[in-house]
Coordinates of C-alpha atoms in Angstrom, one line a residue:
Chain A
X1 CA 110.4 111.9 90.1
X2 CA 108.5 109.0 88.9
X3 CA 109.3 107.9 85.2
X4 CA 106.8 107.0 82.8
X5 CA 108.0 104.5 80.2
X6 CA 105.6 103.7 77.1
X7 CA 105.8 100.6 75.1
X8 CA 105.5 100.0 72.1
X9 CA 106.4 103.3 70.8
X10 CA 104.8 102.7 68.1
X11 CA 101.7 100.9 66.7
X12 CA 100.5 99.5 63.7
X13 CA 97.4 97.6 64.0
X14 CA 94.0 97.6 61.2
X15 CA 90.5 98.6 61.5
X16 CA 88.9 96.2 64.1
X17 CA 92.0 94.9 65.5
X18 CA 92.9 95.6 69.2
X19 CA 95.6 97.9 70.7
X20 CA 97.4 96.9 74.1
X21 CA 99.6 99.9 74.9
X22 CA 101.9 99.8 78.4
X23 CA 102.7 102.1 81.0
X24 CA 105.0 100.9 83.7
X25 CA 106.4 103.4 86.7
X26 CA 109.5 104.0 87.9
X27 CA 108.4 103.1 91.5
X28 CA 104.8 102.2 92.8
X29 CA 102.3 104.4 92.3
X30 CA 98.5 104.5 93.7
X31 CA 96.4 103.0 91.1
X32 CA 93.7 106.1 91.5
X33 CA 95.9 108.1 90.2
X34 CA 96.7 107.5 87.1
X35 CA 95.5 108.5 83.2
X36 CA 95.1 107.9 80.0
X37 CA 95.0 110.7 77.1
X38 CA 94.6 110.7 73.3
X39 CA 96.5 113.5 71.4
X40 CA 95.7 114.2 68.2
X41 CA 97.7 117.1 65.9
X42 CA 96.4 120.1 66.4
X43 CA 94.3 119.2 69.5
X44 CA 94.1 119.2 73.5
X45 CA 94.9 115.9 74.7
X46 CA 91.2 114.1 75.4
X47 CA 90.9 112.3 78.6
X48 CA 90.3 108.8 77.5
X49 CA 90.7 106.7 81.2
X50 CA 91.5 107.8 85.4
X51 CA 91.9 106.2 88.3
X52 CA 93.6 103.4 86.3
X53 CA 90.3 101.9 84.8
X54 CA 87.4 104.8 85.2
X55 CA 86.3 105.5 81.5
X56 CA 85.9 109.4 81.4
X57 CA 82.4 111.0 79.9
X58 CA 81.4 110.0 76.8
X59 CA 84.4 107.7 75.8
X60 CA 83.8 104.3 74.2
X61 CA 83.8 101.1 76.3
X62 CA 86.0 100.1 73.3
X63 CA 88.4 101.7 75.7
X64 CA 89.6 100.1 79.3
X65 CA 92.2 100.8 81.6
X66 CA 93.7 98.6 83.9
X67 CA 96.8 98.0 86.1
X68 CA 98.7 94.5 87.0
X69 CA 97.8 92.3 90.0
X70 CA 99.0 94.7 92.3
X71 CA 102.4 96.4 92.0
X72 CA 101.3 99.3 91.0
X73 CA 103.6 99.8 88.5
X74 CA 102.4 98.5 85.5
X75 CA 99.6 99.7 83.4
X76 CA 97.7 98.8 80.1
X77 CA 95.3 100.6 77.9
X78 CA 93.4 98.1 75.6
X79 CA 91.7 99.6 72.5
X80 CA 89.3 96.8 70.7
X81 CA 87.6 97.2 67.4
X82 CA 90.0 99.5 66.2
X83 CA 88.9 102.5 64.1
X84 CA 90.4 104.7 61.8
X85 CA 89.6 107.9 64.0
X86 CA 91.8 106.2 67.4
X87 CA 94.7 107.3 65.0
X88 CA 96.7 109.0 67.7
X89 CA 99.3 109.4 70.7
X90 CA 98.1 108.0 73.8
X91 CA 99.7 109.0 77.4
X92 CA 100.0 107.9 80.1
X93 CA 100.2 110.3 83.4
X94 CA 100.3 110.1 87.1
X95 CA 99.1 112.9 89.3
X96 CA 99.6 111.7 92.6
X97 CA 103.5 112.5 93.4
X98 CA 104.9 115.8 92.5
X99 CA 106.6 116.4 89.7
X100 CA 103.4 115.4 87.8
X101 CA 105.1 113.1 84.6
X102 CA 103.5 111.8 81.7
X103 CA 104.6 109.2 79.8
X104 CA 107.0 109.6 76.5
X105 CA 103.8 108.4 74.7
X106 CA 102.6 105.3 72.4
X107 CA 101.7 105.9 68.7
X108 CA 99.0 104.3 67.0
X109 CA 98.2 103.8 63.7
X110 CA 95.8 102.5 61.6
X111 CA 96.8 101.1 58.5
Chain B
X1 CA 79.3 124.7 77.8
X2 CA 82.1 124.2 80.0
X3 CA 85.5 125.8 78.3
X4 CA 89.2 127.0 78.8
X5 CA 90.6 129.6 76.2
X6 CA 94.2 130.1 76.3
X7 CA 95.8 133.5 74.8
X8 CA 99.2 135.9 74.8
X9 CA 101.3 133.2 73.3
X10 CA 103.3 135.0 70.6
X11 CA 107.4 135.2 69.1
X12 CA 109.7 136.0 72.2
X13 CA 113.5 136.4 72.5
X14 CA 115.0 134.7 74.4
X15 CA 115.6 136.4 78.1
X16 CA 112.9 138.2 77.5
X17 CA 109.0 137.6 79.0
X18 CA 105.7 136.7 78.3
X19 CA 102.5 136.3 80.5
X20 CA 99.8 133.5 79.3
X21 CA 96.2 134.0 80.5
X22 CA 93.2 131.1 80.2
X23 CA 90.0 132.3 80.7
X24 CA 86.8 130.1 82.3
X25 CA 83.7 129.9 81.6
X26 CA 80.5 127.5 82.2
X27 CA 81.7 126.4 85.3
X28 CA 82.4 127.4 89.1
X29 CA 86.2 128.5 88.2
X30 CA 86.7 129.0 92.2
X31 CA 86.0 125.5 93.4
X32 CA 88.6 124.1 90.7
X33 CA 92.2 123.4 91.1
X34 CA 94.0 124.3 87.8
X35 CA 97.2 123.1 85.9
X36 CA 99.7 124.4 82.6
X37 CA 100.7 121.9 80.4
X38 CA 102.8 122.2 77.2
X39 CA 104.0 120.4 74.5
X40 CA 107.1 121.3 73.1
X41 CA 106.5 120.8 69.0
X42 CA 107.0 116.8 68.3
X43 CA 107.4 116.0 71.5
X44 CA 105.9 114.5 74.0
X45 CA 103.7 116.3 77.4
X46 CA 104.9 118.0 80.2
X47 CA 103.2 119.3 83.0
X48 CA 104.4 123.0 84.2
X49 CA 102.8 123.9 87.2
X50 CA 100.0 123.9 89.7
X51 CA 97.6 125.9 91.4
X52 CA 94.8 125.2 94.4
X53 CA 91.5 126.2 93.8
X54 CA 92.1 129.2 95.9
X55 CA 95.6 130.0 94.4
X56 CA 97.3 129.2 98.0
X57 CA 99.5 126.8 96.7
X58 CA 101.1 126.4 93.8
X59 CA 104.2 123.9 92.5
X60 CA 106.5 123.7 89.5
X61 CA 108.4 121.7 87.7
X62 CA 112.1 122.1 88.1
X63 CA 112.4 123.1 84.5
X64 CA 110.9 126.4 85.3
X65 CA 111.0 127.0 88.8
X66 CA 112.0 130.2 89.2
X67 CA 111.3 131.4 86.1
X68 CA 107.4 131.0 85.7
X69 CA 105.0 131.9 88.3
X70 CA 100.7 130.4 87.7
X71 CA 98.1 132.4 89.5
X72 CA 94.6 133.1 89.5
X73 CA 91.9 135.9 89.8
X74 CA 89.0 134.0 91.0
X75 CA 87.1 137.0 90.5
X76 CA 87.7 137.2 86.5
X77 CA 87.9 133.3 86.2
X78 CA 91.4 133.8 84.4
X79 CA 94.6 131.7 84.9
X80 CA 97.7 133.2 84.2
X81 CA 101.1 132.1 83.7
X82 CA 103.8 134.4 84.0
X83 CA 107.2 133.4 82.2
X84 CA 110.3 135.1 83.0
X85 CA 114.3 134.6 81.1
X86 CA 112.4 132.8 78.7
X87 CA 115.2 130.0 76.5
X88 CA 114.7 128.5 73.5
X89 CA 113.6 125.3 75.2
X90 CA 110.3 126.9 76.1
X91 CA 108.7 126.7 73.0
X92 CA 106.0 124.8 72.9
X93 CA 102.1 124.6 72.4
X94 CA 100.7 125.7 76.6
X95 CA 97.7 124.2 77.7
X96 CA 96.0 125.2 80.5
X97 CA 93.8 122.6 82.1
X98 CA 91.5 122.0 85.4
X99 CA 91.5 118.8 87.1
X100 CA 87.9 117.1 87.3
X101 CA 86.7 117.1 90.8
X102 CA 86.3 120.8 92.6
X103 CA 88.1 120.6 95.4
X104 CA 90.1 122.8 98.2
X105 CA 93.3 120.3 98.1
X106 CA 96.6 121.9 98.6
X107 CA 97.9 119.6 96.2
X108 CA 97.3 118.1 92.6
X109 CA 95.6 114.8 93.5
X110 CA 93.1 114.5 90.2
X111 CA 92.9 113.8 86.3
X112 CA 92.9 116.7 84.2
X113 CA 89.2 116.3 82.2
X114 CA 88.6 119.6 80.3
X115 CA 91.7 121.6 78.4
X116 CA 92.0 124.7 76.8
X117 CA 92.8 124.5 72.9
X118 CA 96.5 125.8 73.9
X119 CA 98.8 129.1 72.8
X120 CA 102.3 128.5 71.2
X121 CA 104.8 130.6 72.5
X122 CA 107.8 130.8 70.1
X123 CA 111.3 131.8 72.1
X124 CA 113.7 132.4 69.0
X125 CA 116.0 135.1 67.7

């Protein structure tokens, strides 16, 4: 099983600030096949990033994805111009080896 | 409007079972391979199980292997989840969710984009 390990765990940044949240795997994994999601209480989780650094539809380009120089086991999410509303857990999750895992999960706040 | 709607989540004993459903609609539920997901309350994601597009193949994670069994009536456009000796440790908000390209692939090999707003199933005394 591949293991997901967030860092920080948690986040505490202001309004226009930017967020650098890290996801490094257990063992290489192929860079296309990996994600980014927002949780929110209360809510599905909301694709955010896949394929390391592909924004999904409709999501900001205050949002980027983007692994390391080649490893692939390390991966970043960068949030700039932080806004009150990216309040939230973000995961990361690989779905290219079986057991699926997602990250333990990063949270942000915004003071 | 594309859109997954989970439903039969409810209070369980434990031992006992339940059987989740997610119904599709605004989209081609056959050519879409689909995945449950849950969230245990406070904690973090875990993925549950897969099925292809056709409902050939299907995987678990070892947590409930054995125990749940996902399939699919492509004719209805409903996923189901069938969970057996449910514990306590199954509690948790299930979401059912379809991965963003269709595709025919045996195996999960794609990001989940849309997501059902979940069912909490409740194992307790």
């Amino acid at each position: 099983e591949i293991v997901l390990t967030q860092s920080p765990v948690t986040l505490s940044l202001s309004p226009g600030e930017t967020a650098t949240l890290s996801c490094r795997a257990s063992r290489s994994l192929s860079s296309v096949l990996l994600a980014w999601y927002q949780k929110k209480p209360g809510q599905p989780p909301r694709l955010l990033i896949y394929g390391t650094s592909t924004r999904a539809t409709g999501i900001p380009d205050r949002f980027s994805g983007g692994g390391n120089d080649g490893s692939g086991t390390d991966f970043t999410l960068t949030v700039t111009r932080l806004e009150p509303e990216d309040s939230a857990v973000y995961y990361c999750h690989q779905y290219g080896n079986l057991p699926l895992t997602f990250g333990g999960g990063t949270e942000v706040e915004i003071k | 409007q594309e859109q997954l709607v989970e439903s039969g989540g409810g209070v369980v004993q434990p031992g006992k079972s339940l059987r989740l459903s997610c119904a599709a609609s605004g989209f081609t539920f056959s050519s879409y391979s689909l995945h449950w997901v849950r969230q245990v309350p406070g904690k973090g994601l875990e993925w549950v199980a897969f099925s292809s597009s056709d409902g050939s193949n299907t995987y678990y994670a070892d947590s409930v292997k054995g125990r749940f069994t996902i399939s699919r009536d492509n004719s209805k456009n409903t996923l189901h989840l069938q969970m057996n000796s449910l514990r306590p440790g199954d509690t948790a908000v299930y979401y059912c969710a379809r991965e963003g390209f269709p595709d025919n692939s045996a195996f999960p090999d794609d990001h989940c984009d849309l997501w059902g707003q979940g069912t909490l199933v409740t194992v307790s005394t």
